[in-house]
Short mmCIF file of C-alpha atoms and ligand atoms in Angstrom, two decimals:
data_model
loop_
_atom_site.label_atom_id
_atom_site.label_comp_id
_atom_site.label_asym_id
_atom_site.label_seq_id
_atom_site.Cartn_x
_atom_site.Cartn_y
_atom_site.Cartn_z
CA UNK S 9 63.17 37.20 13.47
CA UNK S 10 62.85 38.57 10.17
CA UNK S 11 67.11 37.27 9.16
CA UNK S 12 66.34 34.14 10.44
CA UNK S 13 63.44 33.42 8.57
CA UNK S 14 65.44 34.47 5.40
CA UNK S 15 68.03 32.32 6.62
CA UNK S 16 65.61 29.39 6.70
CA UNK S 17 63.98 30.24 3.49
CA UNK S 18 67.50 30.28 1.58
CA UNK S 19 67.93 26.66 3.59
CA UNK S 20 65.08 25.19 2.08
CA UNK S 21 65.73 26.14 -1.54
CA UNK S 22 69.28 25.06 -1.20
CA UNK S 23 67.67 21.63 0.23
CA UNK S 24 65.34 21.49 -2.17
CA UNK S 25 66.55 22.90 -5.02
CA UNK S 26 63.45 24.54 -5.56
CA UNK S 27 63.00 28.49 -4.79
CA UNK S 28 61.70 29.36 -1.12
CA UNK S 29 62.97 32.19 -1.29
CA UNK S 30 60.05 34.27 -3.41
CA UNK S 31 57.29 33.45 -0.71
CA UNK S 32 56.63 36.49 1.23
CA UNK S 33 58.47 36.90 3.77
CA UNK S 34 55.18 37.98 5.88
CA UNK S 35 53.91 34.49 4.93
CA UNK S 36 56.72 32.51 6.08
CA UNK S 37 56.80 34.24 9.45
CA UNK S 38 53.71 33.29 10.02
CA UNK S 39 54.15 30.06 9.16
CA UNK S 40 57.70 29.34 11.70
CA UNK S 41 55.68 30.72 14.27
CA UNK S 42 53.02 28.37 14.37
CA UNK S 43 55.76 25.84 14.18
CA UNK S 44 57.93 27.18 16.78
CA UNK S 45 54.71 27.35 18.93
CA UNK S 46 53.13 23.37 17.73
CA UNK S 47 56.91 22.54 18.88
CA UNK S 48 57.52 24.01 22.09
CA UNK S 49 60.99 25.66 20.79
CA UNK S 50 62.24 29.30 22.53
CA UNK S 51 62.28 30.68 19.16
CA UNK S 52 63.18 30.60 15.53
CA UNK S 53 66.69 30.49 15.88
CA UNK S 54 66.32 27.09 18.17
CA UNK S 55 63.75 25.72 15.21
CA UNK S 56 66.51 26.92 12.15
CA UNK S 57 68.79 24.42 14.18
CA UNK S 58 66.28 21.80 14.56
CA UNK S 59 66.17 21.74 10.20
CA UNK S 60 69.36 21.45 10.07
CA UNK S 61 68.95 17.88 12.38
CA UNK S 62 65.84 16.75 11.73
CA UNK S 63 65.45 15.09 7.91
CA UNK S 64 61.63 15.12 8.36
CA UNK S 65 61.30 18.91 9.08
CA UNK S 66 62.38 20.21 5.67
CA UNK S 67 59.12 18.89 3.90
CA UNK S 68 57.13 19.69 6.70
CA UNK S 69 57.64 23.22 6.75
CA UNK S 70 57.51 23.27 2.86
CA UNK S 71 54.35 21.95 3.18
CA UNK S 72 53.19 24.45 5.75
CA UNK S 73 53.93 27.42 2.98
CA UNK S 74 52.91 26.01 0.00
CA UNK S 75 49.42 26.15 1.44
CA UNK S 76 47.51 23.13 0.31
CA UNK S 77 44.11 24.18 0.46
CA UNK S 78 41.41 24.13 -1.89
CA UNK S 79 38.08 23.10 -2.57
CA UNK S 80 35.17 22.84 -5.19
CA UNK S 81 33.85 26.04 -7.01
CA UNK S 82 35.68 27.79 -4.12
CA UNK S 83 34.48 31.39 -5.09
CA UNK S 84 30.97 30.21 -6.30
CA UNK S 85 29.97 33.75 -7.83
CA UNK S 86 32.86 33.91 -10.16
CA UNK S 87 32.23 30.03 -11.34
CA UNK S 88 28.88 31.02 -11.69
CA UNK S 89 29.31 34.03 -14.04
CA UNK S 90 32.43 31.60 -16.20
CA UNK S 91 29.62 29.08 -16.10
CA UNK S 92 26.46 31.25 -17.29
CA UNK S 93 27.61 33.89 -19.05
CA UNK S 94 31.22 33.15 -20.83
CA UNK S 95 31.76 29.29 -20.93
CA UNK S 96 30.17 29.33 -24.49
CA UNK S 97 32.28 31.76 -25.84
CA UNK S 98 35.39 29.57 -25.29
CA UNK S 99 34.12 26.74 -26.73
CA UNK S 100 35.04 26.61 -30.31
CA UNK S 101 32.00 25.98 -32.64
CA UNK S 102 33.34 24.09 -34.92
CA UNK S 103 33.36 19.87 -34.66
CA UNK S 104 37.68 19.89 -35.29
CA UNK S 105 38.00 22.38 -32.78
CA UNK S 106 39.98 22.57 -29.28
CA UNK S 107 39.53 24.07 -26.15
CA UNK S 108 42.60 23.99 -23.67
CA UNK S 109 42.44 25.23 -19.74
CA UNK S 110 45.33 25.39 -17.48
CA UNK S 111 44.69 25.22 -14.00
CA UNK S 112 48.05 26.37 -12.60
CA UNK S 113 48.55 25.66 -8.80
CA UNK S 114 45.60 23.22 -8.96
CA UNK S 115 46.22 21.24 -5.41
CA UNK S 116 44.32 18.07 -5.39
CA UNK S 117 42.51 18.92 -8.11
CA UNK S 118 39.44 20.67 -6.85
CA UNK S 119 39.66 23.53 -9.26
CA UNK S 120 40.11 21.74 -12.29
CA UNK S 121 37.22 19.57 -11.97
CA UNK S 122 35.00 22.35 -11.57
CA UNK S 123 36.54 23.99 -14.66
CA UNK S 124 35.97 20.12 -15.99
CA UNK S 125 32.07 20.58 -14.67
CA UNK S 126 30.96 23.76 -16.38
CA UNK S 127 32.82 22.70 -19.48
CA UNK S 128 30.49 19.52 -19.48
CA UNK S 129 27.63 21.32 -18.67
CA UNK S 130 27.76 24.13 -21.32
CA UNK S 131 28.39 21.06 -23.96
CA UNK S 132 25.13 19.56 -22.98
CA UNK S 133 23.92 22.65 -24.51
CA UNK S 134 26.00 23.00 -27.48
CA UNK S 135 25.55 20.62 -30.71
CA UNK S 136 29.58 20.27 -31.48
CA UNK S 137 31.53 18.20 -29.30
CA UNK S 138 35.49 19.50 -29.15
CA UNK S 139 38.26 18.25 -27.57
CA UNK S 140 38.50 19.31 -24.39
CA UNK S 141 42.00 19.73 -22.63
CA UNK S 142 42.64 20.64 -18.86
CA UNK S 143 46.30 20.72 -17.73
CA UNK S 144 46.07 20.49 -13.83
CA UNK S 145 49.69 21.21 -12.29
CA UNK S 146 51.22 21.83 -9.15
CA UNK S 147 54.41 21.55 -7.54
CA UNK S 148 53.55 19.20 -4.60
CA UNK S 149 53.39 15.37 -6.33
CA UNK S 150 51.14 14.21 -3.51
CA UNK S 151 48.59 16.77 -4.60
CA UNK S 152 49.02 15.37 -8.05
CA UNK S 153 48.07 12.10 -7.10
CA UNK S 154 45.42 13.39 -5.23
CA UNK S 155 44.06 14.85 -8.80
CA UNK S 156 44.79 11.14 -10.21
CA UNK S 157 42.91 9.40 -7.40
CA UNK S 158 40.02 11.54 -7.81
CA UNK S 159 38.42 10.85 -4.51
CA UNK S 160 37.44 13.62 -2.38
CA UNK S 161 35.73 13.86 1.47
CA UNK S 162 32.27 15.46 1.61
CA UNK S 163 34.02 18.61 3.36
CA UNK S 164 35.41 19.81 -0.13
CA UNK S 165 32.70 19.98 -1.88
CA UNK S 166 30.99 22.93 -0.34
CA UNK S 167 30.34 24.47 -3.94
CA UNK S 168 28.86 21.74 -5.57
CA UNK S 169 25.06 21.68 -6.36
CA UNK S 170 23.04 18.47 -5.62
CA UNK S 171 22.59 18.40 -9.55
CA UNK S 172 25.94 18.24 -10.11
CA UNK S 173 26.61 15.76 -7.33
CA UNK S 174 24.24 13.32 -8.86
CA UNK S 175 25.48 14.13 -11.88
CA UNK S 176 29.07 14.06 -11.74
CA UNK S 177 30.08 11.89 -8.05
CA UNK S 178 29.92 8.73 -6.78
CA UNK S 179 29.15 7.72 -3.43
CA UNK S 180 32.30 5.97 -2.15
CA UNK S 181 32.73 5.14 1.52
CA UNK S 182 33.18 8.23 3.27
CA UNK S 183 33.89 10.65 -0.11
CA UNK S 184 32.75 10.61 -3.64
CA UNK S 185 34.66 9.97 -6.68
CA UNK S 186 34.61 12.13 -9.57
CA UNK S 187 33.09 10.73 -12.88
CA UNK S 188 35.75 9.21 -15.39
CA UNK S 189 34.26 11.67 -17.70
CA UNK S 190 35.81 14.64 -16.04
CA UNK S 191 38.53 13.13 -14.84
CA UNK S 192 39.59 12.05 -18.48
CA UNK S 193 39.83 15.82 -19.20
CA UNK S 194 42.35 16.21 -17.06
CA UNK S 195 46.54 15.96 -17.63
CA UNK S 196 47.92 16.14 -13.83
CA UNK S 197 51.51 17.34 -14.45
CA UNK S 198 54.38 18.91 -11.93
CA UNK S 199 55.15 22.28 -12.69
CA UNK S 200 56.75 24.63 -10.48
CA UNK S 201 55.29 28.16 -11.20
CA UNK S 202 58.58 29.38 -9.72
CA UNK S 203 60.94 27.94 -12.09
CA UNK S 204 62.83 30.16 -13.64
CA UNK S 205 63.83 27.99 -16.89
CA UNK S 206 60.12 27.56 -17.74
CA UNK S 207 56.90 29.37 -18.44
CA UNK S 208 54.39 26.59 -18.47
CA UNK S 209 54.09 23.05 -18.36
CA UNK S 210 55.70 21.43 -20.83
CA UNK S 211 53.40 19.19 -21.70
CA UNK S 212 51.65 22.45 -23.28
CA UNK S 213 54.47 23.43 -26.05
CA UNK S 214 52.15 23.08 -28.49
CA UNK S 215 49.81 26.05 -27.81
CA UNK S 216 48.14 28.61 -25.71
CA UNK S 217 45.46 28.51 -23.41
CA UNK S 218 41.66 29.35 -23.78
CA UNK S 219 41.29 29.84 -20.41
CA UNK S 220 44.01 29.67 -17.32
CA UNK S 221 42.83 29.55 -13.94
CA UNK S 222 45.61 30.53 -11.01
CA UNK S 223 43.74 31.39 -7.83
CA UNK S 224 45.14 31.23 -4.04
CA UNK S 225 48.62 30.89 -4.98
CA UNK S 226 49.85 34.31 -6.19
CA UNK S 227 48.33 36.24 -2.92
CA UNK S 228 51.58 34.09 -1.38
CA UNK S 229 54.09 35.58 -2.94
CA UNK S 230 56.63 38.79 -3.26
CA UNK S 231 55.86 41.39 -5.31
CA UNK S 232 58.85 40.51 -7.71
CA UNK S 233 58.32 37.04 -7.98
CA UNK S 234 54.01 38.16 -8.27
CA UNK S 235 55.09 39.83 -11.49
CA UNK S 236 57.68 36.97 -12.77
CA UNK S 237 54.77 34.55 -12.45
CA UNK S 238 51.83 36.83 -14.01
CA UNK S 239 54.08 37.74 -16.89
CA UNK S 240 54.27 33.93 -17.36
CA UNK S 241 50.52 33.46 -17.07
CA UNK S 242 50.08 36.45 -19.77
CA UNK S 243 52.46 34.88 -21.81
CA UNK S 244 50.44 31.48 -22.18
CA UNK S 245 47.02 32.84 -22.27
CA UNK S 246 45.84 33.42 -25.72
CA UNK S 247 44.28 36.34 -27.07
CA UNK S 248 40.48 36.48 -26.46
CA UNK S 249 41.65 34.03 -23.81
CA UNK S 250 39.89 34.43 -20.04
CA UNK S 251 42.25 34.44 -16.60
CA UNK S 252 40.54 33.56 -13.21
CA UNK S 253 42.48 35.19 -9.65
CA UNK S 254 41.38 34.59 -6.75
CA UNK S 255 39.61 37.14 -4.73
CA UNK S 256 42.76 38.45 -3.34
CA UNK S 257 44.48 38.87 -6.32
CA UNK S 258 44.74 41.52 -8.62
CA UNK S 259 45.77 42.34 -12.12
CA UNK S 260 49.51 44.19 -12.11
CA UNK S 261 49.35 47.64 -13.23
CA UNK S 262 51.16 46.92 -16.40
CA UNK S 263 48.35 44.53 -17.77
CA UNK S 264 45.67 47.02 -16.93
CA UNK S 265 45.40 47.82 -21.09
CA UNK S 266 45.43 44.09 -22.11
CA UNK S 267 43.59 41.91 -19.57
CA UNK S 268 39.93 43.40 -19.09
CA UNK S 269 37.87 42.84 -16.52
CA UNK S 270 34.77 41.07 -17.39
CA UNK S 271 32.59 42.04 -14.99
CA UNK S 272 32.39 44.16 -11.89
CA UNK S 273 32.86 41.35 -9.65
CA UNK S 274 34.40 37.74 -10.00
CA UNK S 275 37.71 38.43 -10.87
CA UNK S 276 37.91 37.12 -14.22
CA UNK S 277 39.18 38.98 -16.65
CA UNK S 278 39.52 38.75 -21.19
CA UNK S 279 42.90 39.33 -22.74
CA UNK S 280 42.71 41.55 -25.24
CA UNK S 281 42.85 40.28 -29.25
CA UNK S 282 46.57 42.24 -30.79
CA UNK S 283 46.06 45.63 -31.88
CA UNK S 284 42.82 46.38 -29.30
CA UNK S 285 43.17 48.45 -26.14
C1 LIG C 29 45.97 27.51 -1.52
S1 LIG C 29 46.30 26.28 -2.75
C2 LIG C 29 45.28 26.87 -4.07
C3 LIG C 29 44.54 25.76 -4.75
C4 LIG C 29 43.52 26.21 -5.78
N1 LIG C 29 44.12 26.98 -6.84
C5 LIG C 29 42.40 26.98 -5.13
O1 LIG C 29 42.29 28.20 -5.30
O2 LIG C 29 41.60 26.37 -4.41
C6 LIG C 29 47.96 26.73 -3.27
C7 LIG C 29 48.61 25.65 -4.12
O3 LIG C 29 49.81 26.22 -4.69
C8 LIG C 29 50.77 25.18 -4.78
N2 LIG C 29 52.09 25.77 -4.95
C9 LIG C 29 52.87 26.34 -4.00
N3 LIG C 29 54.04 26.74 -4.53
C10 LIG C 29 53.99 26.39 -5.86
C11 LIG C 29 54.89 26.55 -6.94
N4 LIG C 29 56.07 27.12 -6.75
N5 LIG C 29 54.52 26.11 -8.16
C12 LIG C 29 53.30 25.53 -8.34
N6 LIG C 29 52.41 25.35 -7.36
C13 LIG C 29 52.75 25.78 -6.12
C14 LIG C 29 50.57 24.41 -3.48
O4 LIG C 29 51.15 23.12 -3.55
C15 LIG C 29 49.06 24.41 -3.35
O5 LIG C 29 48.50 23.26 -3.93
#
């Protein structure tokens, strides 16, 4: 199984033009078996043949590994503790100043509204207002317009507190539409966090980020390609800056001395101002 499946990965990013090749390879076994299976085929070599005919089953299957899901304040402790305890800290104090997020693999958008939320809500408390910038990307454009659209079904919004739902939603047939407050925060952008020519979006040449959120996505990968991307992450994220993983994530080895853990739990972690350990 395992050739074929690299056989079908290298198929995809020469049909593409996009690399297939860094998802693990544990993943994408995983994920031609339940296709194989939803299918009926004998077997993955019958389903590498069926790509080859079929012009539909390219972008199905990319779909199927570049795992779409996400939802509001997904891991609500960790929100909780960015909310309560370091949100204020980001947020410059002074009237010119900037705050800019990234939320890097950012599906329909689920993530960086919440990061849109809690920047809101610690401004209510704050008597400067600065400009607020949240680059949402992702590599999938239908998740992008997702983000645009801002509509969401009642079933993502698991996280979300009835405060903030009165707050923040609308009511809108059968899902609720984010405010044009937090939505204006937002840039939705495509950016492939396996590219090698590039190490953010581009739309952010013209400086770090405060805070970069990339949760659920690197769990997917190789180890190589796990490192590629983190260095990239590392690279964008200012110092003093604050990183959110998801819960099955970790911090390479090599970062250990310059992105600190904040607390015991919530994976969110400080990189370290030059010269500190
Ligand atoms: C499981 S979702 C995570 C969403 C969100 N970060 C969360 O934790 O809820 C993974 C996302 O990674 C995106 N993705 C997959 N490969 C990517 C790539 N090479 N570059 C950027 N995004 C990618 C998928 O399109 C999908 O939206």
């Amino acid at each position: 199984m395992g050739e074929t499946v690299a056989h079908i990965l290298s198929f995809l990013t020469e049909f593409f033009g996009e690399d297939f090749q860094s998802y693990s390879q544990s993943l994408a076994e995983k994920r031609i078996a339940e296709r194989v299976k939803q299918l009926r085929l004998s077997g993955v070599e019958e389903y590498r043949q069926l790509l080859r005919r079929d012009p539909g089953e390219p972008a199905y299957l990319s779909r199927m590994l570049r795992i779409r899901f996400s939802s509001f304040f997904r891991d609500t402790l960790q929100f909780e503790l960015l909310r309560s305890q370091i949100m204020a800290s980001l947020l410059p104090a002074s009237p010119g100043g900037f705050l800019r997020a990234w939320s890097a693999a950012c599906a329909g958008g689920e993530e960086a509204c919440s990061l849109g939320i809690i920047i809101d809500e610690t401004l209510q408390l704050m008597d400067v207002r600065p400009k607020v910038q949240i680059f949402a990307t992702d590599v999938a454009e239908d998740a992008l317009e997702e983000g645009r659209a801002g509509y969401y079904t009642a079933g993502t919004l698991g996280g979300v507190t009835l405060r903030q739902l009165n707050t923040y939603f609308t009511p809108d047939g059968n899902g609720y539409r984010i405010s044009p407050e937090i939505l204006s925060m937002i840039s939705y952008c495509r950016h492939d966090l396996l590219d090698p020519h590039t190490f953010a979006p581009p739309e952010s040449l013209f400086g770090g980020f405060d805070l970069i959120s990339c949760r659920n996505f690197l769990m997917y990968l190789d180890p190589q390609a796990y490192l590629r991307v983190f260095d990239n992450l590392f690279r964008a994220l200012n110092p003093g800056g604050v990183l959110l993983l998801g819960k099955a994530e970790a911090v390479p080895e090599r970062y250990h001395q310059h992105l600190v853990r904040i607390f015991e739990c919530g994976n969110l972690y400080r990189k370290q101002q030059a010269g500190r350990n």
